[in-house]
Short mmCIF file of C-alpha atoms and ligand atoms in Angstrom, two decimals:
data_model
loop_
_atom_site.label_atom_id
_atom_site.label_comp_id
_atom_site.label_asym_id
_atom_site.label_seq_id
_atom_site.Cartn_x
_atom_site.Cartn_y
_atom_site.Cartn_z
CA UNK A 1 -70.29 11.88 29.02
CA UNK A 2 -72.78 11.61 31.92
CA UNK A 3 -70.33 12.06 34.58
CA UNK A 4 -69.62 15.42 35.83
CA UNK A 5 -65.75 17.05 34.98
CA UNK A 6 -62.91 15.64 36.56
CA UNK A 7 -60.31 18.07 37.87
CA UNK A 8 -57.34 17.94 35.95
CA UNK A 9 -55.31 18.25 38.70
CA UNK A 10 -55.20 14.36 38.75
CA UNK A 11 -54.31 13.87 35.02
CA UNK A 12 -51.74 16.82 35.59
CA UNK A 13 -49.77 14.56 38.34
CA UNK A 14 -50.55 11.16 36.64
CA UNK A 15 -48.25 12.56 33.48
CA UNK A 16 -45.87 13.81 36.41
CA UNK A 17 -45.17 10.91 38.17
CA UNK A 18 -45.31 8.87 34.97
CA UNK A 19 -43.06 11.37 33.32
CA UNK A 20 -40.48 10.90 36.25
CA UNK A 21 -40.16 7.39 35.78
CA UNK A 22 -38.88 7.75 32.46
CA UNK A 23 -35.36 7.53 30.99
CA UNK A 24 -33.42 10.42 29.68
CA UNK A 25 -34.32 11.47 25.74
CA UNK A 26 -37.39 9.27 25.64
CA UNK A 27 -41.34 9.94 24.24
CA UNK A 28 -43.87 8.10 25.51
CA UNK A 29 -47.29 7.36 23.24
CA UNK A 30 -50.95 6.08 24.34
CA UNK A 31 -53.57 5.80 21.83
CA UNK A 32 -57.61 5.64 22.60
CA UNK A 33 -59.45 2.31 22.11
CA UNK A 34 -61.23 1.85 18.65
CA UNK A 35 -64.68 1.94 18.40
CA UNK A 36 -65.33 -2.35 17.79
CA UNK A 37 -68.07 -2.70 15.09
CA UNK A 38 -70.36 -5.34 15.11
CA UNK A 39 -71.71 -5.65 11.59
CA UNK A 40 -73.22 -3.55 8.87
CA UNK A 41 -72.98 -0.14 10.44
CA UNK A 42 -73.30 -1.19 14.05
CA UNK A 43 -71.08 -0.15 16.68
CA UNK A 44 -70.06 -1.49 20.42
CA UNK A 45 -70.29 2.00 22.60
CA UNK A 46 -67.18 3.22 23.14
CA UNK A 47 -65.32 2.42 25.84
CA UNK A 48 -61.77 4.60 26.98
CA UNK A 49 -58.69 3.15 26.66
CA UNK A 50 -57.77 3.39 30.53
CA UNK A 51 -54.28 4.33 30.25
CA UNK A 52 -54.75 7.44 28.11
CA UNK A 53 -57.87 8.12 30.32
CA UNK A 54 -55.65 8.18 33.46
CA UNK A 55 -53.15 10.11 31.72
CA UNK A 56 -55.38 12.90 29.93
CA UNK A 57 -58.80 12.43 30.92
CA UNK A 58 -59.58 12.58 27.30
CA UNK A 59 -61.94 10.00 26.82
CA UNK A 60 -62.68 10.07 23.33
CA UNK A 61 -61.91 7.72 20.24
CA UNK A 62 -58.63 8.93 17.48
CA UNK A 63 -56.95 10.37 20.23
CA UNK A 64 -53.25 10.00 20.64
CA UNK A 65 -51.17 11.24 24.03
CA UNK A 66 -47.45 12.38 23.45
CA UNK A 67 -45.04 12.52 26.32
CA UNK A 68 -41.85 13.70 25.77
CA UNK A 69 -39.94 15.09 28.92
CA UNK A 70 -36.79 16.05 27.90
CA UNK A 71 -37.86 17.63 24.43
CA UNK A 72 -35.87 20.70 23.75
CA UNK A 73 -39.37 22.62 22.32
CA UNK A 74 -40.84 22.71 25.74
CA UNK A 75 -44.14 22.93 23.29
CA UNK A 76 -44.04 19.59 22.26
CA UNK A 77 -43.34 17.42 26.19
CA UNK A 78 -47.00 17.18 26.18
CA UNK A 79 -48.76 16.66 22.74
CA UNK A 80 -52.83 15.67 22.65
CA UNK A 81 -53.65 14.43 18.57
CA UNK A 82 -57.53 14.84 18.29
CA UNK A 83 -59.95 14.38 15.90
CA UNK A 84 -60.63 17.61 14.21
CA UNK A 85 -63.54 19.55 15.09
CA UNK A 86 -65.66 22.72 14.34
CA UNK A 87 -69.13 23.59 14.34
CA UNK A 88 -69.38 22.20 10.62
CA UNK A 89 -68.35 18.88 11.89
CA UNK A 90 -70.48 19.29 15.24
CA UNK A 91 -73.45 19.10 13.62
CA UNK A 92 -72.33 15.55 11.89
CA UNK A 93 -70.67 14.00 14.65
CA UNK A 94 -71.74 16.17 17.95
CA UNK A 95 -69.83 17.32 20.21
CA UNK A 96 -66.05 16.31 20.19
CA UNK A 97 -63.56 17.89 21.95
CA UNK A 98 -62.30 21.54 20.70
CA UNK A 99 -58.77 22.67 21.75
CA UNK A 100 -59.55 24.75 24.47
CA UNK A 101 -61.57 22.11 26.00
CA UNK A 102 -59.26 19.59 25.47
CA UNK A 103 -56.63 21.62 27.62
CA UNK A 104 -59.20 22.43 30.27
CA UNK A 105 -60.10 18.38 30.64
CA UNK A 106 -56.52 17.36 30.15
CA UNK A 107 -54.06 20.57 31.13
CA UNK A 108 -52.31 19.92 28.34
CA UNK A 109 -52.07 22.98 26.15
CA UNK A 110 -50.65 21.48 22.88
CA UNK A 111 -53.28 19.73 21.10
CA UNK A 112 -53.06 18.97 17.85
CA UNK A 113 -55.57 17.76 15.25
CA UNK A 114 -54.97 14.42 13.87
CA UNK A 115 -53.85 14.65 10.49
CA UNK A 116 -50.51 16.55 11.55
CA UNK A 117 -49.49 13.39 13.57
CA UNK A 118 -47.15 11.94 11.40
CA UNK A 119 -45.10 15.42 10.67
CA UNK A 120 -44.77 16.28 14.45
CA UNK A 121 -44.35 12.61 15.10
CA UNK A 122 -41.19 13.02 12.67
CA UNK A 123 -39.82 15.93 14.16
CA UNK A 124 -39.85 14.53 18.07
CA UNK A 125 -38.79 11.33 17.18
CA UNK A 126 -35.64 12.82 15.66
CA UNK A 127 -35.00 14.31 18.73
CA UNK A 128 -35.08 11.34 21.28
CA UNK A 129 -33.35 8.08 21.25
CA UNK A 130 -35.89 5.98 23.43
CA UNK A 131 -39.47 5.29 22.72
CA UNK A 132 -41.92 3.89 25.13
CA UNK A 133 -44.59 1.47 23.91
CA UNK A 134 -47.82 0.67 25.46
CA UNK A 135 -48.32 -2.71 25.97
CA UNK A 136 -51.28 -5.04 27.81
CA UNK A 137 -49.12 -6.84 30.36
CA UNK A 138 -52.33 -7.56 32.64
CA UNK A 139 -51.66 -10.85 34.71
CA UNK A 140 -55.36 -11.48 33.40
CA UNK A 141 -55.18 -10.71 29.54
CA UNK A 142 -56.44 -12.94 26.85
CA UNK A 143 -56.75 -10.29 24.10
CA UNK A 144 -57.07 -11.95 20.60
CA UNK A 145 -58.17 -8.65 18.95
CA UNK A 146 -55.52 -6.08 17.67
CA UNK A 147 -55.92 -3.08 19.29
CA UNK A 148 -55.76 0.73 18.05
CA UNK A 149 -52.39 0.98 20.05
CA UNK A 150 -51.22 -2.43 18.70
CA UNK A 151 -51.37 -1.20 15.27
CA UNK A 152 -49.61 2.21 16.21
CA UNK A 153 -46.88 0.42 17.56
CA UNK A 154 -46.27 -1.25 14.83
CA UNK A 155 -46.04 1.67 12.44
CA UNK A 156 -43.81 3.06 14.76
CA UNK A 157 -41.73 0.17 14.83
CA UNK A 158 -41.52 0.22 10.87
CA UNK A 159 -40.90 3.74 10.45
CA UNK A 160 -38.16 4.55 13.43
CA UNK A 161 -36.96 0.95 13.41
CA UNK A 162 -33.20 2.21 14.97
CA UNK A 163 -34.96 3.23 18.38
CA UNK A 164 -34.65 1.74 22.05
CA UNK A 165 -37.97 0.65 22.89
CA UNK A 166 -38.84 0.86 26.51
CA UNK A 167 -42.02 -0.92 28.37
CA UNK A 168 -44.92 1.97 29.55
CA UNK A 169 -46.94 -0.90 31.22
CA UNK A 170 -44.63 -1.77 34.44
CA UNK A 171 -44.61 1.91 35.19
CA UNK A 172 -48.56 2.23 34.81
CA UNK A 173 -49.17 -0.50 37.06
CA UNK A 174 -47.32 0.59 39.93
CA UNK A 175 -49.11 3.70 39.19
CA UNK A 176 -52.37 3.43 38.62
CA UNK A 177 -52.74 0.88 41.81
CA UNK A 178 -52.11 3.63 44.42
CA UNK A 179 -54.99 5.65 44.12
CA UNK A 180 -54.92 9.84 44.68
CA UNK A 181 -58.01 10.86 46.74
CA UNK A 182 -60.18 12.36 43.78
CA UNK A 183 -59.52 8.48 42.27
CA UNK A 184 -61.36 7.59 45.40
CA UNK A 185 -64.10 9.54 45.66
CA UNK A 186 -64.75 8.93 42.30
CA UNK A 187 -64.68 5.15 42.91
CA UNK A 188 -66.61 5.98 46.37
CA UNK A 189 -69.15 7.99 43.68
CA UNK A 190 -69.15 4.33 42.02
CA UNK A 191 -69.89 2.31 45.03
CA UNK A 192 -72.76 5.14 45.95
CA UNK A 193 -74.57 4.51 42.96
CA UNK A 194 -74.16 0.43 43.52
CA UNK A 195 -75.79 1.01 47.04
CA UNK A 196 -78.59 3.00 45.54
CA UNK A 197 -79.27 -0.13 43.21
CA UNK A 198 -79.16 -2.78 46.38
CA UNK A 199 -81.53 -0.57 48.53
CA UNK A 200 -83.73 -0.64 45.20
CA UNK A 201 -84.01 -4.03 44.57
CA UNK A 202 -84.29 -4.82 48.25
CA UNK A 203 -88.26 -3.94 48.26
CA UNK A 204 -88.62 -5.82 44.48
CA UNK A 205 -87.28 -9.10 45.23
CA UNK A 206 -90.28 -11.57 45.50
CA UNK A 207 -90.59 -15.42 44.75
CA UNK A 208 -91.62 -15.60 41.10
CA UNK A 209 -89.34 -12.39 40.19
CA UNK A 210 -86.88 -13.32 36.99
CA UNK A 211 -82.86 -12.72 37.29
CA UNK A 212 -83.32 -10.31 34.36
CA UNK A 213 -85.83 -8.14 36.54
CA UNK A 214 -83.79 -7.74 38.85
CA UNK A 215 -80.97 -6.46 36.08
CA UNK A 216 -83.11 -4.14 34.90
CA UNK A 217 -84.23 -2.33 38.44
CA UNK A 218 -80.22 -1.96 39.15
CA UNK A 219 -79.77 -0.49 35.68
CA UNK A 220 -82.52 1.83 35.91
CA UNK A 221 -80.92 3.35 39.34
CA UNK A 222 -77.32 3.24 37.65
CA UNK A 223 -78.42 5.18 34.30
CA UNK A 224 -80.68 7.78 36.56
CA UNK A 225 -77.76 8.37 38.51
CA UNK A 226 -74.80 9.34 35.67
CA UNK A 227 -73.63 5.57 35.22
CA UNK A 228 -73.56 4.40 31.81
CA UNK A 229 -73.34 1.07 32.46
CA UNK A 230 -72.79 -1.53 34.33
CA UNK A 231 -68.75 -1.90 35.48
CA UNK A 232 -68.69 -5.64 34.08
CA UNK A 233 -71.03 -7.95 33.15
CA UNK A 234 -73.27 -8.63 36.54
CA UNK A 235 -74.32 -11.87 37.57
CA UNK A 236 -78.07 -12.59 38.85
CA UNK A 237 -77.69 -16.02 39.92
CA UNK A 238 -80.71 -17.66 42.22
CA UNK A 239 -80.17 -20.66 43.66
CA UNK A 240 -78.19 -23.19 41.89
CA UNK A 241 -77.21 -20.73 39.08
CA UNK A 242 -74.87 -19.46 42.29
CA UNK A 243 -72.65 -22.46 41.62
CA UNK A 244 -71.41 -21.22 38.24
CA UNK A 245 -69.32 -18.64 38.97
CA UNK A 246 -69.12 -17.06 35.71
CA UNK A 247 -73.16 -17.16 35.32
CA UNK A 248 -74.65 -14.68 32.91
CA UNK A 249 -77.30 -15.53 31.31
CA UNK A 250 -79.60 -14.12 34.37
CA UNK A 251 -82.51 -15.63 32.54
CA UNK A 252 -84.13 -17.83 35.81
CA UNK A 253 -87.25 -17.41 37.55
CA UNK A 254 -86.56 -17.19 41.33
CA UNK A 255 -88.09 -19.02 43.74
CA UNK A 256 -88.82 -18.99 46.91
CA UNK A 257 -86.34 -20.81 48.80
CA UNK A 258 -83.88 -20.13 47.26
CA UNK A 259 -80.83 -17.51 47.74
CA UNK A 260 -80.01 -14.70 44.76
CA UNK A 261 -75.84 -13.99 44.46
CA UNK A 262 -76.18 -10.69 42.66
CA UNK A 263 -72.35 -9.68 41.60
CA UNK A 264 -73.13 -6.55 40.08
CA UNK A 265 -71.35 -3.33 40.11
CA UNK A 266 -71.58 0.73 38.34
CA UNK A 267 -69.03 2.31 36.59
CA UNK A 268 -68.90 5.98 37.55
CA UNK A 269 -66.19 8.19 35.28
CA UNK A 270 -65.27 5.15 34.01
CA UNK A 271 -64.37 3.80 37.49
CA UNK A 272 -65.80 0.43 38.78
CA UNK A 273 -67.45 -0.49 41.76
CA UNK A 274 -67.41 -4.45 42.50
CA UNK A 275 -70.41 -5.70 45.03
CA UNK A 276 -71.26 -9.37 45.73
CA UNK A 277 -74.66 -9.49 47.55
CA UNK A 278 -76.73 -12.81 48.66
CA UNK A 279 -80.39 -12.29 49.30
CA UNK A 280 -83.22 -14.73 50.45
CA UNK A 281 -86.09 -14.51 47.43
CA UNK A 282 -88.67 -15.14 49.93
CA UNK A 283 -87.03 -12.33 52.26
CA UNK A 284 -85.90 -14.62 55.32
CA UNK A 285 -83.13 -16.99 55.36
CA UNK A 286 -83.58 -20.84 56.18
CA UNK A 287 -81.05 -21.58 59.88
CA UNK A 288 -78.75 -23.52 57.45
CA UNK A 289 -78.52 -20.43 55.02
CA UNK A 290 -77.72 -18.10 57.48
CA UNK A 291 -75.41 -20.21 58.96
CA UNK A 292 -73.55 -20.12 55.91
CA UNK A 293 -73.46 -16.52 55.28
CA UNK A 294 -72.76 -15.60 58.49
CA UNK A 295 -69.42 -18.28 58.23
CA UNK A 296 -69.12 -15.96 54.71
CA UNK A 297 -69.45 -12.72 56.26
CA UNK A 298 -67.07 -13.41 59.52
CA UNK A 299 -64.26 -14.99 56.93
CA UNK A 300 -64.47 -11.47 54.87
CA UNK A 301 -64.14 -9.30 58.03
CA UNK A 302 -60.83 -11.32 59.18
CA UNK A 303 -59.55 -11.22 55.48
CA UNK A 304 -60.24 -7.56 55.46
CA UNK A 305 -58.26 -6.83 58.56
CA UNK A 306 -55.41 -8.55 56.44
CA UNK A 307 -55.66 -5.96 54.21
CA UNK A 308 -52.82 -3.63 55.33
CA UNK A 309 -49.48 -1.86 54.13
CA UNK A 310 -46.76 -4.46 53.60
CA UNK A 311 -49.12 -7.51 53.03
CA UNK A 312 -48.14 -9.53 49.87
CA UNK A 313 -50.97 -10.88 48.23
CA UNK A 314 -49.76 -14.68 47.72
CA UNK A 315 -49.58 -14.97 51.46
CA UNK A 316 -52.49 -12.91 52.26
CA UNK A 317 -54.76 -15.65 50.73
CA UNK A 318 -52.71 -18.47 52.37
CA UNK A 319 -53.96 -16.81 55.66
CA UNK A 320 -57.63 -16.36 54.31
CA UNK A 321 -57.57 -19.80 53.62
CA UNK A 322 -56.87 -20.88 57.10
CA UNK A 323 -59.76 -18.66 58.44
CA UNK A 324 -61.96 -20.28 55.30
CA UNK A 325 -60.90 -23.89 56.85
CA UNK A 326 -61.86 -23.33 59.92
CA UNK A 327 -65.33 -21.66 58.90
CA UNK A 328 -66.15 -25.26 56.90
CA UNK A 329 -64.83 -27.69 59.62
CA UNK A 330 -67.53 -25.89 61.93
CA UNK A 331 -70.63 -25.72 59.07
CA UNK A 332 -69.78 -29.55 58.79
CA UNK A 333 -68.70 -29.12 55.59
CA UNK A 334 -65.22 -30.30 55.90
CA UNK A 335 -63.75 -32.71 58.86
CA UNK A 336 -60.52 -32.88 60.16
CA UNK A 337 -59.24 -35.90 58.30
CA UNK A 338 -60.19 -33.93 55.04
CA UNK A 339 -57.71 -31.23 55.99
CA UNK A 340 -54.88 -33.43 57.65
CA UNK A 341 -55.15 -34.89 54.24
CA UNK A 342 -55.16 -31.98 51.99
CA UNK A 343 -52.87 -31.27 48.91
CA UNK A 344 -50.75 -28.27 49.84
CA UNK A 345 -50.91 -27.16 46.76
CA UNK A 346 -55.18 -27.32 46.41
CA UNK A 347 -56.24 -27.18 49.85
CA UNK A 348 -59.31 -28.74 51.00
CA UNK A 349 -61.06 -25.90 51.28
CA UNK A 350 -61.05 -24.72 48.04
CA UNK A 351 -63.54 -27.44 47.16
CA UNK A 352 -66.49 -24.63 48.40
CA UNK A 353 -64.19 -21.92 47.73
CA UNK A 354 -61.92 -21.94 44.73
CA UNK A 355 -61.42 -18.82 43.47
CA UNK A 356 -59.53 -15.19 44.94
CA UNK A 357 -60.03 -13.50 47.34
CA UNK A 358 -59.06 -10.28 46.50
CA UNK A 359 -58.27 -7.99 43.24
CA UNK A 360 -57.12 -5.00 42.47
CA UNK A 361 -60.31 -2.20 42.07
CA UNK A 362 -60.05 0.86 40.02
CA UNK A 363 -60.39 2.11 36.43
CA UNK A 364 -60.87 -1.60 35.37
CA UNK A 365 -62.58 -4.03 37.97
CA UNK A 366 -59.67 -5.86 37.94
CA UNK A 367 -57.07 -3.10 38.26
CA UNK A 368 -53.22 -2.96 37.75
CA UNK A 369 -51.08 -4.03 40.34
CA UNK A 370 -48.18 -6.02 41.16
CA UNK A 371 -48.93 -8.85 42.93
CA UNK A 372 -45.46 -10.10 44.06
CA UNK A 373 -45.22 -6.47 45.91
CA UNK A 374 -46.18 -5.48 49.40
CA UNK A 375 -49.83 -3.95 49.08
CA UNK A 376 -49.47 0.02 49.91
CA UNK A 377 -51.22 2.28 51.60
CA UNK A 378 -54.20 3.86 49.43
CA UNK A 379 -54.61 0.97 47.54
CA UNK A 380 -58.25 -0.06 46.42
CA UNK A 381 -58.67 -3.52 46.85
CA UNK A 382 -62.04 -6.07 46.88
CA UNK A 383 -62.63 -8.77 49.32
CA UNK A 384 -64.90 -11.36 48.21
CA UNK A 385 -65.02 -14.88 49.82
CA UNK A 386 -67.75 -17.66 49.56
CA UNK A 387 -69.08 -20.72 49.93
CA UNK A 388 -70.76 -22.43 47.45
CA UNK A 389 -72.13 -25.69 48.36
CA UNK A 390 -74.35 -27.04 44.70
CA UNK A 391 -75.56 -30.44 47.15
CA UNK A 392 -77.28 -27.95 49.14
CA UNK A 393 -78.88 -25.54 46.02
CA UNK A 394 -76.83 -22.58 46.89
CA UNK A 395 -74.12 -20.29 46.73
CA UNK A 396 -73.42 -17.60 48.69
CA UNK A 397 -70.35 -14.64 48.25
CA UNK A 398 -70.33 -11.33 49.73
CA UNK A 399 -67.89 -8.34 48.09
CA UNK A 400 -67.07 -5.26 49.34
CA UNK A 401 -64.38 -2.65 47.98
CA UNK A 402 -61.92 -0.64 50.20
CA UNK A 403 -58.64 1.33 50.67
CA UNK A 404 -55.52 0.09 52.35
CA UNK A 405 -54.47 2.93 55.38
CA UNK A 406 -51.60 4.01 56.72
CA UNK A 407 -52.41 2.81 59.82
CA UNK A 408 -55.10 0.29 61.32
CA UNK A 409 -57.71 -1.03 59.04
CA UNK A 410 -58.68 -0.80 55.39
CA UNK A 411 -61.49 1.90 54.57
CA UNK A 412 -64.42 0.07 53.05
CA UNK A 413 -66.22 2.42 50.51
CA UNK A 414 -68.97 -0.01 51.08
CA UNK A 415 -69.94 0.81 54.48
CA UNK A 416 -73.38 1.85 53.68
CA UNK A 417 -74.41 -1.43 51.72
CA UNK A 418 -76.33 -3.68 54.06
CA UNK A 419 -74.38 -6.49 54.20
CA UNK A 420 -75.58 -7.88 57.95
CA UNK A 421 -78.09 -10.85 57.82
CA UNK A 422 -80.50 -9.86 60.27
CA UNK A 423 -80.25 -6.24 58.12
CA UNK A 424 -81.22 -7.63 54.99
CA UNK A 425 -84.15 -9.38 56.02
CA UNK A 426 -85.39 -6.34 58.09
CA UNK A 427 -85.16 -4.26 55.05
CA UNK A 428 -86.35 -7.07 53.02
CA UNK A 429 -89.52 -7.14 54.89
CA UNK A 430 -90.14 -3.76 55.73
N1 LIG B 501 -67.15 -9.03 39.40
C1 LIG B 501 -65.90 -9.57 39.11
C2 LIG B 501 -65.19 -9.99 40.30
O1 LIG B 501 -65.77 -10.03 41.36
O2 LIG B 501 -64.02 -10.22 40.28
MN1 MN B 502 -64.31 -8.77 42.39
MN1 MN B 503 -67.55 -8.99 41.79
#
C-alpha cells in the first residue's frame, strides 16, 4: 500500500454502528474482491472490495469479515479469515498481512487463517438464526461478472439453506454516505493530490500538446504523491471531444483555440477525489468562452448553496435546473418560447446540459447513498454542471467536491483548485 496507516478507530465504529443496525441472533459476512485475470498469467491490480475496506481496513484479496453480535463466544463477534502467512510464504508472495498486523489495521483480534473458514463458519452458523448477505444494490450497477462475494453467498445459501437471510447493503448505504472526519481528511488528502496535478499541468498546457500528455503529467504527480491511480478513468477531452461525455480515448492533439475538459481525479486510501476543470490550450479564453464558463461557474456556486441538511436530491436538481435556464436564456442559447414550450419531463435546458448534477463522493466516486432521503450533514457530495454547446466546438464543466454542514454552506475540499477564469489564465501565463 502507498498510503500511510489508517487509524482503526474508524473501522472500530464502522463495525459498531453497522453492528447496531442488526437484528437479534444474526452474522454478518463481507468477502474481498478477486483479483480479475486477464489472460495467460496476467492480472488486473487489485482493487478492495469497499465494504470490507470500510469495515476492516483490510485491503487485501481471500479475506473474509465475520460479524456476529450476539454470539455467545464473545471470541468469535468479530472474525477476520486471511490468507495464511509466514516468512516462508513472504518470500513467495511478499508481504501479506500477519495476525498481529491484521488486528492493529483492523482492531479486530480474532483472525483466522483461511483454511479453518468452513469449521468456524459451522460452529457460528449453528448458533444464529439470521444471516446477512452482501449484495450490490448501487442505483448505478451493471455488474455482469460474478463476484468473490457472489459465489460465497451462494455456498452459504446451499449449505445453511434453513436461515433468514437479511440485506447488508441498505444498512451500508446509509452508512457509508455520512462521512466521520478521518473519512474526510482522507478524501481532503485525495482532493490535495488532484490540486497538485492541476497546478502541474497548468504551466504544460500548450497548443500542439496531446490529451495523453496531459494524462501522463497528472499521473506522474498522483504516483509521486502515494496515489496509485487514478480514482476512475479521467477524461482529456479538447475541444469537440468535450461533447462526448463519456470520452476516453484522450488520444487528440490540442489546439489552440480550443478549450481542454479534464475530468480527472486521485484515489488516496482508496478514496476518490472527482475534479472537472476547463482550460484554454492557448492559455486565454475567447469573450464567448468565458462567457460560458463564467454562466458554468455562477450555476455551480448557486447549486452548491443548495447543498444543505434536509435537501432531497430529486428536487435539488429541479432547482439547479431553473438557475441552468436562466444561465442559457442570457448566453442566447435558449429563448423564452423554447422554455414556455418545454417538456416537463426533459426540460429545455437539458439540451446543453443533460446529465446530474450531483453524486455521492467517497470510497467509490459514485458513493452510496439514498437518494429519496434528505441529504445530512457531513455528507460528501460533487457539484458538477455544464454546458456543452458541439455548434460552437466546445464543452465546458467545472466539478468540485464538498461536505454538507450543520449549518450555512457546504465545505468544498476543493477550495484551493483554481477554478476562477481570470485565475486560470494568470497562472496559465505566468
Ligand atoms: N468522473 C465521474 C463523474 O464526474 O461523475
Ligand atoms: Mn462526478
Ligand atoms: Mn467527474
Amino acid at each position: 500500500m502507498k498510503y500511510h496507516p489508517i487509524n482503526n478507530r474508524l473501522f472500530i465504529k464502522n463495525r459498531k454502528n453497522f453492528t447496531s443496525n442488526m437484528t437479534p441472533k444474526s452474522l454478518a459476512v463481507f468477502n474481498s474482491n478477486d483479483i480479475y485475470p486477464i489472460s495467460a498469467d496476467s492480472t488486473m491490480p487489485f482493487e478492495q472490495h469497499r465494504d470490507i475496506f470500510y469495515l476492516s481496513g483490510v485491503d487485501q484479496e481471500e479475506s473474509i469479515l465475520v460479524l456476529f453480535p450476539d454470539c455467545p463466544n464473545e471470541k468469535h463477534r468479530e472474525i477476520l479469515f486471511l490468507k495464511e502467512t509466514n516468512e516462508h510464504i513472504a518470500i513467495w508472495e511478499g508481504e501479506k498481512l500477519t495476525k498481529e498486523k491484521a488486528f492493529e489495521t483492523s482492531g479486530i483480534k480474532t483472525v483466522y487463517w483461511l483454511q479453518d473458514m468452513e469449521k468456524i463458519m459451522f460452529e457460528i452458523m449453528t448458533q444464529c438464526d439470521t444471516v446477512y448477505i452482501n449484495t450490490n444494490e448501487h442505483y448505478r450497477a451493471n455488474v455482469e461478472t460474478e463476484t468473490r462475494e457472489d459465489r460465497f453467498t451462494k455456498w452459504l445459501k446451499e449449505k445453511y439453506p434453513a436461515h433468514t437471510v437479511a440485506k447488508s447493503n441498505p444498512i451500508l448505504q446509509r452508512l457509508r454516505s455520512v462521512k466521520d472526519t478521518i473519512e474526510i481528511d482522507l478524501i481532503q488528502q485525495a482532493c490535495d493530490i488532484t490540486e497538485k496535478g492541476f497546478r502541474r499541468i497548468l504551466n504544460f498546457v500548450k497548443p500542439g500538446v496531446w490529451e495523453y500528455e496531459i494524462e501522463a503529467e497528472f499521473m506522474h504527480e498522483f504516483l509521486r504523491n502515494r496515489s496509485k491511480k487514478f480514482a476512475y478513468t479521467p477524461i482529456v477531452a479538447s475541444g469537440n471531444n468535450a461533447n462526448v461525455l463519456h470520452y476516453i480515448e484522450n488520444n487528440q492533439q490540442c489546439k489552440a483555440g480550443d478549450l481542454i475538459l479534464m475530468d480527472i481525479g486521485a484515489e488516496y486510501a482508496n478514496y476518490s477525489s472527482d475534479m472537472t476543470r476547463s482550460v484554454p490550450v492557448s492559455g486565454k479564453f475567447t469573450p464567448r468562452q468565458k462567457d460560458v464558463y463564467n454562466a458554468v461557474n455562477r450555476v455551480k456556486n448557486e447549486a452548491t448553496k443548495m447543498l444543505t441538511p434536509g435537501t432531497i436530491w430529486a428536487d435539488y436538481h429541479v432547482e439547479v435546473g431553473k438557475v441552468m435556464t436562466s444561465e442559457l436564456l442570457g448566453l442566447g442559447l435558449l429563448d423564452k418560447n423554447d422554455v414556455q414550450n418545454e417538456n416537463s419531463e426533459w426540460p429545455a435546458y437539458k439540451k446543453y446540459f443533460m446529465h446530474g448534477t450531483s453524486h455521492h463522493m467517497g470510497l467509490d466516486t459514485h458513493d452510496y447513498g439514498i437518494l429519496t432521503e434528505p441529504m445530512q450533514a457531513n455528507m460528501v457530495f460533487t457539484v458538477e454542471p455544464g454546458i456543452y454547446i458541439p455548434d460552437e466546438g466546445f464543452g465546458i464543466r467545472l466539478e468540485d467536491d464538498v461536505v454538507i454542514q450543520e449549518n450555512g454552506a457546504p465545505f468544498n475540499l476543493m477550495r484551493h483548485i483554481p477554478i476562477e477564469a481570470d485565475e486560470i489564465e494568470t497562472i496559465m501565463n505566468s
